[in-house]
Coordinates of C-alpha atoms in Angstrom, one line a residue:
Chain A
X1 CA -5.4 -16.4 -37.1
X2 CA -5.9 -16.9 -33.6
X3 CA -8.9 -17.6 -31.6
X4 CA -9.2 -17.1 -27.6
X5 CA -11.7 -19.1 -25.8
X6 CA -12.7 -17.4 -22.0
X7 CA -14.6 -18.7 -19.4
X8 CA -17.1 -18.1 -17.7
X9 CA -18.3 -15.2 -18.8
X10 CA -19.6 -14.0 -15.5
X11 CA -18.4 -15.1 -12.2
X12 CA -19.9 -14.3 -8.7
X13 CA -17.6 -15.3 -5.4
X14 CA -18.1 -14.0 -1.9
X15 CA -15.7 -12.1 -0.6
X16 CA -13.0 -14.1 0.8
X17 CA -13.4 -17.1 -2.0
X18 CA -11.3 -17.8 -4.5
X19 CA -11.9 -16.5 -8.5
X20 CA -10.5 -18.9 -11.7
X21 CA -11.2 -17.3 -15.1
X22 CA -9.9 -19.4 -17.7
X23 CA -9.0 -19.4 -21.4
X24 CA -8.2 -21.6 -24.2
X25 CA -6.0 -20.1 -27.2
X26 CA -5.6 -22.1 -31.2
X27 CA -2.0 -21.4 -32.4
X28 CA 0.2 -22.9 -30.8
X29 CA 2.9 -20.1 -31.7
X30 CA 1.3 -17.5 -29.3
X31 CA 4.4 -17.5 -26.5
X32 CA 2.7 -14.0 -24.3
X33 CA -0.1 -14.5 -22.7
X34 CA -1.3 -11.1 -20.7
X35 CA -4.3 -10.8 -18.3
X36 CA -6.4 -7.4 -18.0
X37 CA -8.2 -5.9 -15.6
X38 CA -10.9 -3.4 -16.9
X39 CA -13.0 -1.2 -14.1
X40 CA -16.2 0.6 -15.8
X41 CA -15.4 3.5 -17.9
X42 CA -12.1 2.9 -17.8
X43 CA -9.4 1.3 -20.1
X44 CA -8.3 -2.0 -19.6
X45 CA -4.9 -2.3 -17.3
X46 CA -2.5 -5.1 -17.4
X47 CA -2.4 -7.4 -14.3
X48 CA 0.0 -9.9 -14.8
X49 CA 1.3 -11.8 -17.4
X50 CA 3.3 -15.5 -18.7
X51 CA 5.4 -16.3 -21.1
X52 CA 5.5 -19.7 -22.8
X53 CA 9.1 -21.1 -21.2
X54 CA 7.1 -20.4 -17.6
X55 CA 4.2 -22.5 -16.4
X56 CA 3.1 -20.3 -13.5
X57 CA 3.5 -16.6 -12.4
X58 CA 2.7 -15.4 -9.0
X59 CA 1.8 -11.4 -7.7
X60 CA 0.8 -11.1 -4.3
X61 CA -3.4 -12.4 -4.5
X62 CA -2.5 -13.2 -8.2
X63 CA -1.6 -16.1 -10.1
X64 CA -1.4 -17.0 -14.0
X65 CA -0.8 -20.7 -15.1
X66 CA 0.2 -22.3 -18.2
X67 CA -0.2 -25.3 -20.3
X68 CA 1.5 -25.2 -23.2
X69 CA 0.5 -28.7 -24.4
X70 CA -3.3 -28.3 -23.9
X71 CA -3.2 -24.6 -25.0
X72 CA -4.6 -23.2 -21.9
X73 CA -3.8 -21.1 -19.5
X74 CA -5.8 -19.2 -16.3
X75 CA -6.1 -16.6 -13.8
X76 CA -6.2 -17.1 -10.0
X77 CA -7.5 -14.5 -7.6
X78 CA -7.2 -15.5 -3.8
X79 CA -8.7 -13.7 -0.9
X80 CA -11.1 -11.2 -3.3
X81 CA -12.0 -8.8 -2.4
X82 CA -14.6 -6.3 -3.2
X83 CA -12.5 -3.7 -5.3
X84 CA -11.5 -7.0 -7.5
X85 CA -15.0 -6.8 -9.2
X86 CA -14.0 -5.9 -12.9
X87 CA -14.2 -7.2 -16.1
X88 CA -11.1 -9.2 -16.6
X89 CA -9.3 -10.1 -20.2
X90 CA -7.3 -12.4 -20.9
X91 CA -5.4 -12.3 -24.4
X92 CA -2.6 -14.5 -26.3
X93 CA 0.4 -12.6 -28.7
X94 CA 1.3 -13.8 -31.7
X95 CA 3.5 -12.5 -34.9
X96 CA 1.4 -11.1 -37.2
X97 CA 1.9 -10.7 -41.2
X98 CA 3.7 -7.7 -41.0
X99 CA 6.2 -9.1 -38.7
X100 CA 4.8 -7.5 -35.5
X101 CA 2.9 -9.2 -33.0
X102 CA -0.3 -8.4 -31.7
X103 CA -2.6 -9.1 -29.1
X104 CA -5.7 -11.2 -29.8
X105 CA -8.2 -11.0 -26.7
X106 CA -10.7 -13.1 -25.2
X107 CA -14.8 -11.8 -24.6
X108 CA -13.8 -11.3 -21.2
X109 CA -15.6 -11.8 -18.0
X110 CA -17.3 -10.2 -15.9
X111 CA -16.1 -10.7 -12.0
X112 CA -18.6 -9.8 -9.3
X113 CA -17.6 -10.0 -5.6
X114 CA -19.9 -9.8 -2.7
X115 CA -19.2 -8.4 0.4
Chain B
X1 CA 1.6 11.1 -15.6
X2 CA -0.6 11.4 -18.8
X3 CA 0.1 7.9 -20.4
X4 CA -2.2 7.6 -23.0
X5 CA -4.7 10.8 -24.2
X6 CA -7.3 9.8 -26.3
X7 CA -10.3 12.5 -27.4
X8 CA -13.2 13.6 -27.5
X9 CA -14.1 10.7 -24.5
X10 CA -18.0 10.7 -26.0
X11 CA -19.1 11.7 -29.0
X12 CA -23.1 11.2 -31.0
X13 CA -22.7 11.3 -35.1
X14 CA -25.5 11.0 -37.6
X15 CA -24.8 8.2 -40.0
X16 CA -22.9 9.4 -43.1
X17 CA -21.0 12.2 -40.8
X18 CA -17.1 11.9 -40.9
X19 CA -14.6 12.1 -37.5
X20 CA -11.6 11.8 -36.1
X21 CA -10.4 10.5 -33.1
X22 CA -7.2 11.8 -32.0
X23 CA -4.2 9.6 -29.7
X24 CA -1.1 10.9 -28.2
X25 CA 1.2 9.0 -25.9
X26 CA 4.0 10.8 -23.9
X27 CA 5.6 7.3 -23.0
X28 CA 8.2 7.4 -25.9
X29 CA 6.4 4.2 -27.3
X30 CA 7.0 3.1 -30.9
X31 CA 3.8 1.0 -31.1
X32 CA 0.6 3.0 -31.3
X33 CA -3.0 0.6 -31.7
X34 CA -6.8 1.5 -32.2
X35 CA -9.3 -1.2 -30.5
X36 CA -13.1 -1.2 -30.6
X37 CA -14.9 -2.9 -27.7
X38 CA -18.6 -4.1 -28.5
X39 CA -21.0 -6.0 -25.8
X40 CA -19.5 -9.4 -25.7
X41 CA -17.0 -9.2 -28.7
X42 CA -14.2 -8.5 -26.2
X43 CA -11.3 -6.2 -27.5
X44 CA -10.7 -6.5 -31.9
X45 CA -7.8 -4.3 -33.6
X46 CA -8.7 -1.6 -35.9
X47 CA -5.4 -0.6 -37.5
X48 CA -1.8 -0.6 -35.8
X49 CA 1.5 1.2 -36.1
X50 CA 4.0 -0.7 -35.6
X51 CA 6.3 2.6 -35.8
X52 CA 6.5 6.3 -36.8
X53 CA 5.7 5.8 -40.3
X54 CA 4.0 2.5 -41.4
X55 CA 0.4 1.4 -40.3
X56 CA -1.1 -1.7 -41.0
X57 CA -4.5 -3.5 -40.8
X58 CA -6.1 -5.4 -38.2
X59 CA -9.0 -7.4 -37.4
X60 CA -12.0 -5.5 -38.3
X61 CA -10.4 -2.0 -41.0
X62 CA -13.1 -2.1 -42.8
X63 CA -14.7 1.6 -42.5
X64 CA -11.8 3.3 -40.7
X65 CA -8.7 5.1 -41.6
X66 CA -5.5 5.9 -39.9
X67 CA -2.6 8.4 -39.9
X68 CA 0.6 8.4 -37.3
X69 CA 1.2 12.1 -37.7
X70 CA 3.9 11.7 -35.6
X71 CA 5.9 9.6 -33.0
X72 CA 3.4 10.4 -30.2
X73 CA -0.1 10.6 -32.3
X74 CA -1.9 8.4 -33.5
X75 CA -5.6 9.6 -35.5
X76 CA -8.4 6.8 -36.6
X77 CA -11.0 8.5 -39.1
X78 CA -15.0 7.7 -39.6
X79 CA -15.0 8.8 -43.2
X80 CA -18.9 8.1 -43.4
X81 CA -20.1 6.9 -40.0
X82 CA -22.4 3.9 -39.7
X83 CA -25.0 2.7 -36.8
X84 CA -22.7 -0.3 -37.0
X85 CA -19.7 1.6 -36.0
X86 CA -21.1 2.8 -32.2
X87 CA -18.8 1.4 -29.8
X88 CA -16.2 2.0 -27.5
X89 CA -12.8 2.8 -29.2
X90 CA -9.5 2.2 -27.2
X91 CA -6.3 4.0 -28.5
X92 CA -3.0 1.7 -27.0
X93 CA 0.7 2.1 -27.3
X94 CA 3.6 0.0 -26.3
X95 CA 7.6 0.1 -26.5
X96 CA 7.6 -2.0 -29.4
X97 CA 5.5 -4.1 -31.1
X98 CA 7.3 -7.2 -30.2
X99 CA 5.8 -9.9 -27.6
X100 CA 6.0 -9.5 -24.4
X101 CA 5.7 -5.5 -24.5
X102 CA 3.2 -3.8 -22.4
X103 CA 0.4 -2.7 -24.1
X104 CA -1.0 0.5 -22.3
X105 CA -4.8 1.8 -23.0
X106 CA -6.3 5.0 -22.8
X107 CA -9.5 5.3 -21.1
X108 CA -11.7 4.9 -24.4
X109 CA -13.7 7.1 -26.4
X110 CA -18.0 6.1 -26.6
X111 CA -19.3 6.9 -29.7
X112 CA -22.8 6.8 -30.5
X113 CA -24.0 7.0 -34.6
X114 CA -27.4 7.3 -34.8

């Protein structure tokens, strides 16, 4: 099955600085690559995502990039800010046995920023 | 603006006790999923439902059951509840369970067995 690598797992910027989460995925058939965001004691909310014909995605402070060849891809957060700190997810969708696809997720990572 | 309803939001079983956690979506979604979240294991699948009707295995099934009573719920069972089992449990729906859909979460259910 598939296996998603994420790095780091805990990230501390000041506010202002810029945040890069990254993540490496196996199967080289995973073609949706979605990015959570999940705030404590809540559920995890999507962010942004890519698709495999795309190699970068951008929303506003936001931006997703793709390698298909290396099988990595990563998050970009510009300008953070202090309501960014979360535990971000990144994940990688592929077809399953049944036909379906499904989401296989990263450990996540833990985003901290200081005023 | 209810999304995805998940209950009871916290919940403290002795081992060998049995429960149900209930799911209901009001977004017309086809797709229903149960995750578990554990310290550093990131998000794993329970069980899916790829439609009203059929339900399938994921990751880690071992221990749970599910039903899809119905287009909008979506029930995953503790038949005998294990220390191993305390987590955080995550009930998710999309439009379809192709890629590229939207997968939406509730906001989790803690669950203790002690």
């Amino acid at each position: 099955g598939e296996n998603v690598e994420q790095h780091p797992s805990t990230l501390s910027v000041q506010e202002g600085d810029s945040a890069v989460i990254k993540c490496t995925y196996s199967d080289s058939a995973s073609n949706y690559f979605p990015w959570y965001k999940q705030e404590l004691g809540k559920g995890p909310q999507l962010i942004i995502d890519i698709r495999s014909n795309v190699g970068e995605k951008k929303d506003q402070r936001i931006a997703v990039t793709l390698n298909k060849t290396a099988k990595h891809f990563s998050l970009h957060i510009t300008e953070t800010q202090p309501e960014d700190s979360a535990v971000y997810f990144c994940a990688a969708s592929m077809k399953s046995g049944a036909g379906s696809y499904q989401l296989t997720f990263g450990k996540g990572t833990k985003l901290s920023v200081i005023p | 603006n209810a999304g995805v309803t998940q209950t009871p939001k916290f919940q403290v079983l002795k081992t060998g006790q049995s429960m149900t956690l209930q799911c209901a979506q009001d977004m017309n979604h086809n797709s229903m999923y149960w995750y578990r979240q554990d310290p550093g294991m990131g998000l794993r699948l329970i069980y899916y439902s790829a439609s009203e009707g059929t339900t399938d295995k994921g990751e880690v099934p071992n221990g749970y059951n599910v039903s899809r009573l119905n287009k909008r719920e979506f029930s995953l069972r503790l038949e005998s509840a294990a220390p191993s089992q305390t987590s955080v449990y995550f009930c998710a729906s999309s439009a379809t369970p192709s890629s590229g859909n939207t997968i939406y979460f509730g906001e989790g259910s803690w669950l203790t067995v002690v």
